Coordinates of C-alpha atoms in Angstrom, one line a residue:
Chain Z
M66 CA -61.8 -53.1 -62.3
I67 CA -58.6 -51.4 -61.3
L68 CA -58.6 -52.9 -57.8
T69 CA -60.3 -56.1 -56.6
I70 CA -60.4 -57.2 -53.0
E71 CA -62.0 -60.6 -52.4
N72 CA -62.6 -62.3 -49.0
L73 CA -59.6 -60.5 -47.6
I74 CA -58.6 -61.5 -44.1
K75 CA -55.8 -59.9 -42.1
S76 CA -54.9 -61.2 -38.7
F77 CA -52.0 -60.5 -36.4
P78 CA -50.5 -63.2 -34.1
K79 CA -51.1 -62.5 -30.5
K80 CA -49.7 -64.0 -27.3
E81 CA -52.8 -66.3 -27.2
G82 CA -54.3 -67.0 -30.6
V83 CA -54.7 -64.4 -33.2
M84 CA -56.3 -60.9 -33.5
V85 CA -58.4 -60.5 -36.5
A86 CA -58.1 -57.0 -37.8
I87 CA -60.0 -57.3 -41.1
Q88 CA -62.5 -60.0 -42.0
D89 CA -64.2 -61.0 -45.2
F90 CA -63.6 -57.8 -46.9
N91 CA -64.9 -57.5 -50.5
L92 CA -64.5 -54.4 -52.7
E93 CA -64.1 -53.6 -56.3
V94 CA -62.9 -50.2 -57.3
K95 CA -63.4 -48.8 -60.8
E96 CA -60.9 -46.7 -62.7
G97 CA -61.1 -43.0 -61.9
E98 CA -63.3 -43.6 -58.8
F99 CA -63.0 -41.7 -55.6
V100 CA -63.7 -44.1 -52.8
C101 CA -63.7 -43.1 -49.1
I102 CA -63.3 -45.7 -46.4
L103 CA -64.9 -44.6 -43.3
G104 CA -64.9 -46.2 -39.9
P105 CA -64.4 -45.8 -36.2
S106 CA -60.8 -45.6 -35.0
G107 CA -59.2 -49.0 -34.7
C108 CA -61.5 -50.6 -37.3
G109 CA -58.5 -51.6 -39.5
K110 CA -59.0 -49.0 -42.2
T111 CA -55.4 -47.9 -42.1
T112 CA -54.3 -51.5 -42.1
L113 CA -56.4 -52.1 -45.2
L114 CA -54.8 -49.2 -46.9
R115 CA -51.3 -50.4 -45.9
I116 CA -52.2 -53.8 -47.3
I117 CA -53.2 -52.2 -50.7
A118 CA -49.9 -50.2 -50.6
G119 CA -48.1 -53.5 -50.1
L120 CA -46.6 -52.4 -46.7
E121 CA -48.5 -55.2 -45.0
S122 CA -49.1 -58.8 -46.1
I123 CA -52.6 -60.4 -46.3
T124 CA -53.5 -63.5 -44.3
S125 CA -55.8 -64.9 -46.9
G126 CA -58.0 -63.8 -49.7
K127 CA -57.4 -62.1 -53.0
L128 CA -56.0 -58.7 -53.7
L129 CA -55.6 -57.7 -57.3
L130 CA -54.4 -54.5 -59.0
K131 CA -55.4 -54.6 -62.6
D132 CA -55.8 -58.4 -62.3
K133 CA -52.3 -58.9 -60.9
P134 CA -51.8 -59.8 -57.3
I135 CA -50.2 -57.2 -55.0
I136 CA -47.2 -58.7 -53.4
G137 CA -45.2 -55.7 -52.1
P138 CA -44.9 -52.0 -52.2
G139 CA -44.4 -50.3 -55.6
S140 CA -44.5 -47.0 -57.3
D141 CA -47.7 -48.0 -59.1
R142 CA -49.5 -47.1 -55.9
G143 CA -48.7 -43.7 -54.5
M144 CA -49.4 -43.1 -50.8
V145 CA -50.1 -39.9 -48.9
F146 CA -49.5 -40.1 -45.1
Q147 CA -51.3 -38.4 -42.3
E148 CA -48.0 -37.2 -40.8
F149 CA -46.8 -36.1 -44.3
A150 CA -43.6 -38.3 -44.1
L151 CA -41.6 -35.9 -46.2
F152 CA -37.8 -36.2 -46.2
P153 CA -36.7 -33.2 -44.1
W154 CA -33.3 -32.9 -45.8
R155 CA -34.8 -32.7 -49.3
S156 CA -36.3 -29.6 -50.9
V157 CA -39.8 -29.7 -52.2
R158 CA -38.5 -30.4 -55.6
K159 CA -36.2 -33.2 -54.4
N160 CA -39.0 -34.7 -52.4
V161 CA -41.3 -34.8 -55.4
E162 CA -38.5 -36.3 -57.5
F163 CA -37.6 -39.1 -55.0
G164 CA -39.5 -41.9 -56.9
L165 CA -38.2 -40.7 -60.2
E166 CA -34.6 -40.8 -59.0
I167 CA -35.1 -44.4 -57.9
K168 CA -36.6 -45.2 -61.4
K169 CA -33.5 -43.5 -62.9
V170 CA -35.5 -41.0 -64.9
P171 CA -33.0 -38.6 -66.5
P172 CA -32.6 -35.3 -64.6
T173 CA -34.1 -33.1 -67.3
E174 CA -37.2 -35.3 -67.6
R175 CA -37.3 -35.4 -63.8
A176 CA -37.3 -31.7 -63.5
A177 CA -40.1 -31.4 -66.0
I178 CA -42.3 -33.9 -64.2
S179 CA -41.6 -32.4 -60.7
E180 CA -42.3 -28.9 -62.1
R181 CA -45.6 -30.0 -63.5
F182 CA -46.8 -31.6 -60.3
I183 CA -45.5 -28.9 -58.0
E184 CA -47.5 -26.5 -60.1
L185 CA -50.5 -28.8 -60.0
V186 CA -50.6 -28.8 -56.2
G187 CA -50.1 -25.0 -56.2
L188 CA -46.6 -24.8 -54.8
K189 CA -44.9 -23.0 -57.7
G190 CA -42.2 -20.8 -56.2
F191 CA -41.6 -23.1 -53.3
E192 CA -39.5 -25.6 -55.1
N193 CA -36.4 -25.0 -53.1
Y194 CA -38.0 -24.7 -49.7
H195 CA -37.5 -27.5 -47.2
P196 CA -40.4 -29.2 -45.4
N197 CA -39.7 -27.4 -42.1
Q198 CA -40.3 -24.1 -43.8
L199 CA -43.8 -25.1 -44.9
S200 CA -47.2 -25.0 -43.2
G201 CA -49.1 -28.3 -42.6
G202 CA -51.3 -27.7 -45.7
M203 CA -48.3 -27.0 -47.9
K204 CA -46.5 -30.1 -46.6
Q205 CA -49.4 -32.3 -47.6
R206 CA -49.5 -30.6 -51.0
V207 CA -45.9 -31.8 -51.4
G208 CA -47.0 -35.3 -50.2
I209 CA -49.7 -35.4 -52.9
A210 CA -47.3 -34.1 -55.6
R211 CA -44.7 -36.8 -54.6
A212 CA -47.3 -39.5 -54.8
L213 CA -48.5 -38.4 -58.2
A214 CA -45.1 -37.9 -59.7
N215 CA -44.7 -41.6 -60.2
D216 CA -48.0 -41.6 -62.2
P217 CA -49.5 -44.3 -60.0
A218 CA -52.6 -46.4 -60.9
L219 CA -53.9 -45.8 -57.4
L220 CA -53.6 -42.8 -55.1
L221 CA -53.8 -44.1 -51.5
M222 CA -54.5 -41.5 -48.8
D223 CA -54.4 -42.3 -45.1
E224 CA -56.3 -39.6 -43.3
P225 CA -54.2 -37.0 -45.2
F226 CA -55.9 -34.0 -43.7
G227 CA -56.2 -35.3 -40.2
A228 CA -53.3 -33.2 -38.9
L229 CA -54.6 -30.0 -40.4
D230 CA -56.8 -27.3 -38.8
A231 CA -60.4 -27.1 -39.9
Q232 CA -60.1 -24.3 -42.4
T233 CA -57.0 -25.7 -44.1
R234 CA -58.7 -29.0 -44.2
N235 CA -61.7 -27.7 -46.1
L236 CA -59.4 -25.9 -48.5
M237 CA -57.3 -29.0 -49.1
Q238 CA -60.5 -31.1 -49.8
K239 CA -61.4 -28.6 -52.5
E240 CA -57.9 -28.7 -53.8
L241 CA -57.8 -32.5 -53.8
L242 CA -61.0 -32.7 -55.9
R243 CA -59.5 -30.2 -58.4
I244 CA -56.3 -32.3 -58.6
W245 CA -58.4 -35.5 -58.9
L246 CA -60.4 -34.1 -61.8
E247 CA -57.3 -32.9 -63.6
T248 CA -55.3 -36.1 -63.2
Q249 CA -58.2 -38.6 -63.4
K250 CA -56.6 -40.8 -60.8
T251 CA -58.4 -43.5 -58.8
V252 CA -58.3 -42.5 -55.2
I253 CA -58.8 -44.5 -52.0
F254 CA -59.2 -42.2 -49.1
I255 CA -59.2 -43.2 -45.5
T256 CA -61.0 -40.9 -43.0
H257 CA -63.0 -41.0 -39.9
S258 CA -64.7 -37.7 -40.7
V259 CA -68.2 -38.3 -42.1
D260 CA -68.3 -34.8 -43.4
E261 CA -65.1 -35.3 -45.3
A262 CA -66.3 -38.5 -46.9
C263 CA -69.6 -37.0 -47.9
Y264 CA -67.8 -34.0 -49.5
L265 CA -65.3 -36.0 -51.5
A266 CA -66.4 -39.5 -52.4
D267 CA -68.2 -41.2 -55.3
R268 CA -68.7 -44.1 -52.9
I269 CA -68.4 -44.3 -49.2
V270 CA -67.5 -47.6 -47.6
V271 CA -68.5 -47.8 -44.0
M272 CA -66.6 -50.3 -41.9
T273 CA -67.5 -52.1 -38.8
S274 CA -65.4 -52.1 -35.6
R275 CA -62.9 -54.8 -35.2
P276 CA -62.7 -57.2 -36.9
G277 CA -63.1 -54.7 -39.7
T278 CA -65.5 -55.5 -42.5
I279 CA -67.8 -53.7 -44.7
K280 CA -71.0 -52.6 -43.0
E281 CA -72.5 -50.7 -45.9
I282 CA -71.6 -48.9 -49.1
F283 CA -73.2 -45.6 -50.0
N284 CA -73.2 -44.3 -53.5
V285 CA -73.0 -40.5 -53.5
T286 CA -74.7 -38.9 -56.4
I287 CA -74.7 -35.3 -55.2
P288 CA -73.1 -33.3 -58.0
R289 CA -69.8 -31.6 -57.3
P290 CA -69.0 -29.0 -56.0
R291 CA -71.0 -30.2 -53.1
D292 CA -72.7 -27.7 -50.9
R293 CA -72.4 -28.6 -47.3
A294 CA -75.5 -26.6 -46.4
S295 CA -77.7 -28.4 -49.0
V296 CA -80.5 -30.7 -47.9
E297 CA -79.1 -33.8 -49.7
F298 CA -75.7 -33.3 -48.1
A299 CA -77.2 -33.0 -44.6
Q300 CA -79.4 -36.0 -45.3
L301 CA -76.5 -38.2 -46.4
R302 CA -74.4 -37.1 -43.5
K303 CA -77.2 -37.9 -41.0
T304 CA -77.7 -41.3 -42.4
I305 CA -74.1 -42.3 -42.3
L306 CA -73.6 -40.7 -38.9
A307 CA -76.4 -42.8 -37.5
E308 CA -74.9 -45.9 -39.1
L309 CA -71.6 -45.2 -37.6
E310 CA -72.9 -44.3 -34.2
R311 CA -74.5 -47.7 -33.9
E312 CA -71.1 -49.1 -34.8
V313 CA -69.2 -47.2 -32.1
V314 CA -71.8 -48.1 -29.5
S315 CA -71.4 -51.8 -30.3
A316 CA -67.7 -51.6 -30.5
P317 CA -66.9 -53.0 -27.0
I318 CA -69.1 -56.1 -27.7
A319 CA -67.4 -56.7 -31.0
R320 CA -64.1 -56.3 -29.3
D321 CA -64.9 -58.9 -26.7
N322 CA -66.0 -61.3 -29.4
S323 CA -62.8 -60.9 -31.5
E324 CA -60.7 -60.7 -28.3
A325 CA -59.0 -57.6 -29.8
N326 CA -57.4 -55.1 -27.5
V327 CA -54.3 -54.2 -29.3
Chain W
M54 CA -37.5 -10.8 -29.0
D55 CA -36.6 -7.7 -31.0
R56 CA -33.1 -6.9 -32.3
K57 CA -32.4 -4.4 -29.5
S58 CA -33.1 -6.7 -26.7
V59 CA -31.1 -9.4 -28.4
M60 CA -28.2 -7.1 -28.6
K61 CA -28.6 -6.1 -25.0
R62 CA -28.7 -9.7 -23.9
R63 CA -25.6 -10.4 -25.9
L64 CA -23.8 -7.4 -24.4
Q65 CA -24.7 -8.6 -20.9
S66 CA -23.3 -12.0 -21.6
I67 CA -20.0 -10.6 -22.8
V68 CA -19.7 -8.4 -19.7
I69 CA -20.4 -11.4 -17.5
I70 CA -17.8 -13.6 -19.3
F71 CA -15.2 -10.8 -18.8
V72 CA -16.0 -10.5 -15.1
S73 CA -15.8 -14.3 -14.7
M74 CA -12.5 -14.5 -16.4
A75 CA -11.1 -11.6 -14.4
I76 CA -12.2 -13.2 -11.1
F77 CA -10.6 -16.5 -12.2
I78 CA -7.3 -14.8 -12.9
V79 CA -7.4 -12.8 -9.6
I80 CA -8.0 -16.0 -7.6
W81 CA -5.2 -17.7 -9.4
W82 CA -2.9 -14.7 -8.8
A83 CA -3.8 -14.5 -5.1
L84 CA -3.3 -18.2 -4.5
S85 CA 0.0 -18.3 -6.3
I86 CA 1.3 -15.3 -4.3
Y87 CA 0.0 -16.6 -1.0
F88 CA 1.5 -20.1 -1.4
D89 CA 4.6 -18.8 -3.1
L90 CA 5.5 -22.1 -4.7
N91 CA 7.8 -22.3 -7.7
Y92 CA 5.6 -25.0 -9.3
F93 CA 2.6 -22.7 -9.1
P94 CA 3.5 -19.6 -11.0
P95 CA 1.3 -16.5 -11.1
P96 CA -0.7 -15.8 -14.3
D97 CA 1.6 -13.0 -15.6
V98 CA 4.6 -15.3 -15.6
V99 CA 2.6 -18.1 -17.3
F100 CA 1.3 -15.7 -20.0
E101 CA 4.8 -14.5 -20.7
A102 CA 6.0 -18.1 -21.0
F103 CA 3.0 -18.9 -23.2
F104 CA 3.8 -16.2 -25.8
D105 CA 7.6 -16.9 -25.6
S106 CA 7.0 -20.6 -26.2
F107 CA 5.7 -19.8 -29.7
V108 CA 8.7 -17.6 -30.5
T109 CA 11.7 -19.3 -28.9
P110 CA 12.3 -23.0 -29.6
D111 CA 12.3 -25.1 -26.5
P112 CA 15.9 -25.9 -25.5
N113 CA 15.0 -29.5 -24.5
L114 CA 12.9 -30.3 -27.6
G115 CA 14.5 -28.0 -30.1
I116 CA 11.1 -26.9 -31.5
T117 CA 8.6 -24.1 -30.9
M118 CA 5.1 -24.5 -29.5
G119 CA 3.7 -24.1 -33.0
Q120 CA 5.6 -27.2 -34.1
N121 CA 4.4 -29.1 -31.1
I122 CA 0.8 -28.2 -31.9
E123 CA 1.3 -29.4 -35.4
A124 CA 2.7 -32.7 -34.2
S125 CA -0.2 -33.3 -31.8
F126 CA -2.8 -32.1 -34.3
A127 CA -1.6 -34.4 -37.0
R128 CA -2.0 -37.4 -34.6
F129 CA -5.4 -36.1 -33.5
L130 CA -6.6 -36.0 -37.1
E131 CA -5.1 -39.4 -38.0
G132 CA -6.8 -41.0 -35.0
F133 CA -10.1 -39.3 -35.9
A134 CA -9.9 -40.4 -39.5
L135 CA -9.3 -44.0 -38.5
A136 CA -12.3 -43.9 -36.1
F137 CA -14.4 -42.3 -38.8
V138 CA -13.5 -45.0 -41.4
I139 CA -14.4 -47.9 -39.0
A140 CA -17.1 -46.5 -36.8
I141 CA -19.4 -45.1 -39.5
P142 CA -19.8 -48.3 -41.6
L143 CA -20.0 -50.5 -38.5
G144 CA -22.6 -48.2 -36.9
L145 CA -24.7 -48.1 -40.0
L146 CA -24.6 -51.9 -40.3
M147 CA -25.3 -52.3 -36.6
G148 CA -28.3 -50.0 -36.8
F149 CA -29.7 -51.5 -40.0
M150 CA -29.1 -55.2 -39.6
P151 CA -30.2 -56.7 -36.3
W152 CA -27.8 -59.7 -36.5
V153 CA -24.8 -57.4 -36.9
D154 CA -25.9 -55.5 -33.8
T155 CA -26.4 -58.7 -31.9
F156 CA -23.0 -59.9 -33.0
A157 CA -21.0 -56.8 -32.5
K158 CA -22.7 -55.5 -29.3
P159 CA -21.1 -57.8 -26.8
I160 CA -17.6 -57.0 -28.1
V161 CA -18.3 -53.3 -28.2
E162 CA -19.8 -53.2 -24.7
L163 CA -16.9 -55.2 -23.3
I164 CA -14.2 -52.8 -24.7
R165 CA -16.1 -49.5 -24.2
P166 CA -15.7 -49.3 -20.4
I167 CA -11.8 -49.5 -20.7
P168 CA -10.6 -45.8 -20.5
P169 CA -8.6 -44.8 -23.6
I170 CA -5.7 -44.0 -21.3
A171 CA -5.6 -47.6 -20.1
W172 CA -4.7 -48.6 -23.6
V173 CA -1.6 -46.4 -23.8
P174 CA 1.0 -48.8 -22.3
F175 CA -0.2 -51.6 -24.6
F176 CA -0.3 -49.5 -27.7
F177 CA 3.2 -48.2 -27.0
V178 CA 4.6 -51.7 -26.6
A179 CA 2.7 -53.2 -29.5
F180 CA 2.7 -50.5 -32.1
G181 CA 5.5 -48.1 -31.1
S182 CA 5.6 -44.4 -30.5
F183 CA 4.2 -43.3 -33.8
W184 CA 0.9 -45.3 -33.7
N185 CA 0.4 -45.1 -29.9
P186 CA -1.1 -41.6 -29.8
V187 CA -3.0 -42.2 -33.0
L188 CA -4.6 -45.4 -31.7
T189 CA -5.4 -43.8 -28.3
V190 CA -7.3 -41.0 -30.0
F191 CA -9.0 -43.6 -32.2
I192 CA -10.2 -45.6 -29.2
G193 CA -11.4 -42.4 -27.5
V194 CA -13.3 -41.1 -30.5
F195 CA -14.5 -44.5 -31.8
F196 CA -17.2 -45.1 -29.2
P197 CA -19.0 -41.8 -29.2
L198 CA -19.1 -41.9 -33.0
L199 CA -20.4 -45.5 -33.1
T200 CA -23.0 -44.9 -30.5
N201 CA -24.4 -41.9 -32.2
V202 CA -24.4 -43.4 -35.7
V203 CA -26.3 -46.5 -34.3
L204 CA -28.7 -44.1 -32.5
G205 CA -29.2 -42.2 -35.8
V206 CA -30.1 -45.2 -37.8
K207 CA -32.4 -46.5 -35.1
S208 CA -34.1 -43.1 -34.8
V209 CA -35.3 -43.1 -38.5
D210 CA -38.9 -42.2 -38.6
P211 CA -40.7 -45.4 -39.7
S212 CA -43.1 -43.4 -41.8
L213 CA -40.2 -42.1 -43.9
L214 CA -39.2 -45.7 -44.6
D215 CA -42.8 -46.5 -45.6
A216 CA -42.9 -43.4 -47.8
A217 CA -39.7 -44.5 -49.5
R218 CA -41.0 -48.0 -50.0
T219 CA -44.2 -46.8 -51.6
Q220 CA -42.0 -44.8 -53.9
G221 CA -40.4 -48.0 -55.1
A222 CA -37.3 -48.0 -52.9
G223 CA -35.6 -51.4 -52.3
R224 CA -33.4 -52.2 -49.3
L225 CA -30.3 -50.6 -50.7
T226 CA -32.1 -47.4 -51.7
L227 CA -33.7 -47.2 -48.2
F228 CA -30.2 -47.4 -46.8
T229 CA -28.5 -44.9 -49.1
K230 CA -31.4 -42.4 -49.6
V231 CA -33.1 -42.5 -46.2
I232 CA -31.1 -44.1 -43.4
M233 CA -27.7 -42.6 -44.3
P234 CA -28.9 -38.9 -44.7
F235 CA -31.0 -39.3 -41.6
S236 CA -28.0 -40.3 -39.5
V237 CA -25.8 -37.4 -40.5
P238 CA -26.8 -35.0 -37.8
Y239 CA -26.4 -37.8 -35.2
L240 CA -23.0 -38.5 -36.6
M241 CA -22.1 -34.8 -36.1
T242 CA -23.1 -35.0 -32.4
G243 CA -20.7 -37.9 -32.1
V244 CA -18.0 -35.9 -33.8
T245 CA -18.4 -33.0 -31.3
I246 CA -18.2 -35.3 -28.3
G247 CA -15.2 -37.0 -29.9
M248 CA -13.4 -33.7 -30.3
G249 CA -13.5 -33.3 -26.5
V250 CA -12.3 -36.8 -25.8
G251 CA -9.6 -36.7 -28.5
W252 CA -7.5 -34.1 -26.8
M253 CA -7.5 -36.0 -23.4
C254 CA -6.3 -39.0 -25.3
I255 CA -3.5 -37.3 -27.2
V256 CA -2.0 -35.7 -24.0
A257 CA -2.1 -39.1 -22.1
A258 CA -0.6 -41.0 -25.0
E259 CA 2.2 -38.5 -25.6
W260 CA 3.3 -38.8 -22.0
I261 CA 4.8 -42.2 -22.6
A262 CA 6.7 -41.2 -25.7
A263 CA 6.4 -38.9 -28.7
V264 CA 8.8 -38.7 -31.6
G265 CA 8.8 -35.2 -33.0
G266 CA 7.3 -33.5 -30.0
G267 CA 3.7 -32.9 -29.2
V268 CA 1.9 -30.7 -26.6
G269 CA 1.3 -33.5 -24.2
Y270 CA 5.0 -34.5 -24.3
Y271 CA 5.9 -30.8 -24.0
I272 CA 4.0 -30.5 -20.7
L273 CA 5.7 -33.6 -19.3
V274 CA 9.2 -32.4 -20.3
Q275 CA 8.7 -29.0 -18.7
Q276 CA 7.7 -30.6 -15.5
Q277 CA 10.8 -32.9 -15.5
V278 CA 13.2 -30.0 -16.0
G279 CA 11.3 -27.8 -13.5
N280 CA 10.3 -25.2 -16.1
Y281 CA 6.9 -24.7 -14.5
P282 CA 5.6 -21.6 -16.3
Y283 CA 6.1 -23.4 -19.6
M284 CA 4.3 -26.5 -18.2
F285 CA 1.3 -24.3 -17.6
A286 CA 1.7 -22.7 -21.0
G287 CA 1.3 -26.2 -22.5
M288 CA -1.8 -26.7 -20.5
I289 CA -3.3 -23.5 -21.8
V290 CA -2.5 -24.5 -25.3
I291 CA -4.4 -27.8 -24.8
A292 CA -7.4 -25.9 -23.3
I293 CA -7.5 -23.5 -26.3
L294 CA -7.2 -26.4 -28.8
G295 CA -10.0 -28.3 -27.1
L296 CA -12.2 -25.3 -26.9
L297 CA -11.6 -24.3 -30.4
T298 CA -12.3 -27.7 -32.0
V299 CA -15.3 -28.5 -29.9
T300 CA -16.8 -25.1 -30.6
L301 CA -16.1 -25.4 -34.3
S302 CA -17.6 -28.8 -34.5
G303 CA -20.6 -27.7 -32.5
Y304 CA -21.1 -24.9 -35.0
A305 CA -20.7 -27.2 -38.0
E306 CA -23.3 -29.6 -36.4
K307 CA -25.7 -26.7 -36.0
M308 CA -25.2 -25.6 -39.6
I309 CA -25.6 -29.1 -41.0
R310 CA -28.8 -29.6 -39.0
K311 CA -30.1 -26.3 -40.2
R312 CA -29.2 -27.0 -43.8
M313 CA -30.8 -30.4 -43.6
G314 CA -34.0 -29.0 -42.0
M315 CA -33.5 -31.3 -39.0
L316 CA -33.3 -29.0 -36.1

C-alpha cells in the first residue's frame, strides 16, 4: 500500500465544542491507482486532501505514506489546486522548476526535467510565457507539470478542472489519463462531478455529508478510454448519482447532528 | 479599440492639455496685471527668470539653479535610501511575523500622524543642517513604504503559500521565494507615493537651513531679498521635479507589474 488511512478523525475547535469534519475514515490506496473522492460540497473532501498533503494536521487516527506517518507537507506529494496557484512572476519553466530549485538540483538537470514535463503536459513552446498569458486549461497543465517535476509518490488533485469550461474540462480529463498512463503515478482526485469520477477513476470513494466519512466505494472496471455514451457508463453514473442524491437530501439532518455550520 | 481611434483619442487629450495650460497661463497673467503687485509677477517675467536662473549664478547663493537642484536631489536620494533600508526589512518582518507587527505597530501608529515638517526644528537642532533635510525626507517616505510593504506581505495569496509548501518550501524559502517577490509591486506603489511626499519634505527642511544651497532654500532666499520672479522660478522647478519623479516612478511601477505578470 502506498497510502494507508486508518480511523482518521479531523475536528476543528469551535466556539462551543468541536466541529467534526471527517470521522472514521479508512482507505488504502495501491501504487499506481487512480482514486476519485466524490462527495457533496462541504463534506470534508478537500480537508482530507489537505491532510494527505500535510497542510492540515489530523486529530486522531493513522495516516501513512509508504508505511511512514505523514507529519507535514513535502515534495513526495505533489498537489494540483483548483485555482491553479501558479507563481505569477515566474515563467512556465520557472514555475515547473520551483520544487527543484528548493531541492538544489543543478541548473542543467533542472532544465532537463522541466523540459520533459512541460513537453509531457503539451506546453512545449510556452516555456517562457507567464501564467497571465495562458488560458485556464494551460495554467492547469503547468500546475500538473509543477507537481510531477518533483517525482512525487502521490499526485493530489483538488478539483483541478473545477474552474474550467465544460469543453476544456473534458479535454483535460483525457490529457490527465494520458499523463497518468505515461508516468504511472498514484492519483487522488477530488471532485464533486459524478461524470468526471466515472470517466477517470479506478475506484470512486463516495463520501457522506459532514461529518465526512466513506459511504461507499465503487470499483470501476469499464475499460479506458471510456465512452460516456455507453450503457455501462450511464449505469454507473446513475447508481452513484442516486447514492449521492440521498446524501445531499439528508445533509441538513446530518449537519444538525454534528452541529456543523461552518 | 483599433489603432486609429486610439490615436484620435490621444490627439484629443493632447489638445485638451494644451488648452488647459493656456487657460491657466491666461488667468495667471490677467490676475497679475489686474492686481499689479510686485510679489505676483506675470508669467513672462517668471519664465524669463526661470531660464536665467539656470545660466546666471544667483548673487546671494553664488550658484546656478542646476547646482541647487543637484543639492536638493542628493538629499532627496539619501533620505529615500535610508527609508528603503529601514522600511523594507521592517515591513517584511511586520507582515510575516505577527509578534513583530504587534510590537512595532503602536510605535509606528504613534509617530505616523506627526507631519514630516513638524520634525524639521528638532532634526535641525539635533542633527545639524546636513542631516536635517535627509531625515525629513526619510520620515516622509518611510511610512508610505512601510505601509505598502506590510500590505504586500499580507496580501499574499494563501494558495501560493500552500503550493510552495507542497513543493517542499520551508519558512525561509516561503519568505524569499514567495512573500518577497509578491510584495515587490506593492513596494513600488509605496515608492511612487513617497516620491510625491519627498519633495514637500525637502523644501520644508531647507527653509530652516541648507549648506550648499537647495531649491527650497533658494525659494526662501529670493523672497527675503524681494526677487519675486526668481522665487516663482524655484517653485516651478519643484513642480517639475515632483512631476518628473512621480511620473517616472509610476511608469517603473507599471513596467515591473507587467514584467511580473501581476497587473
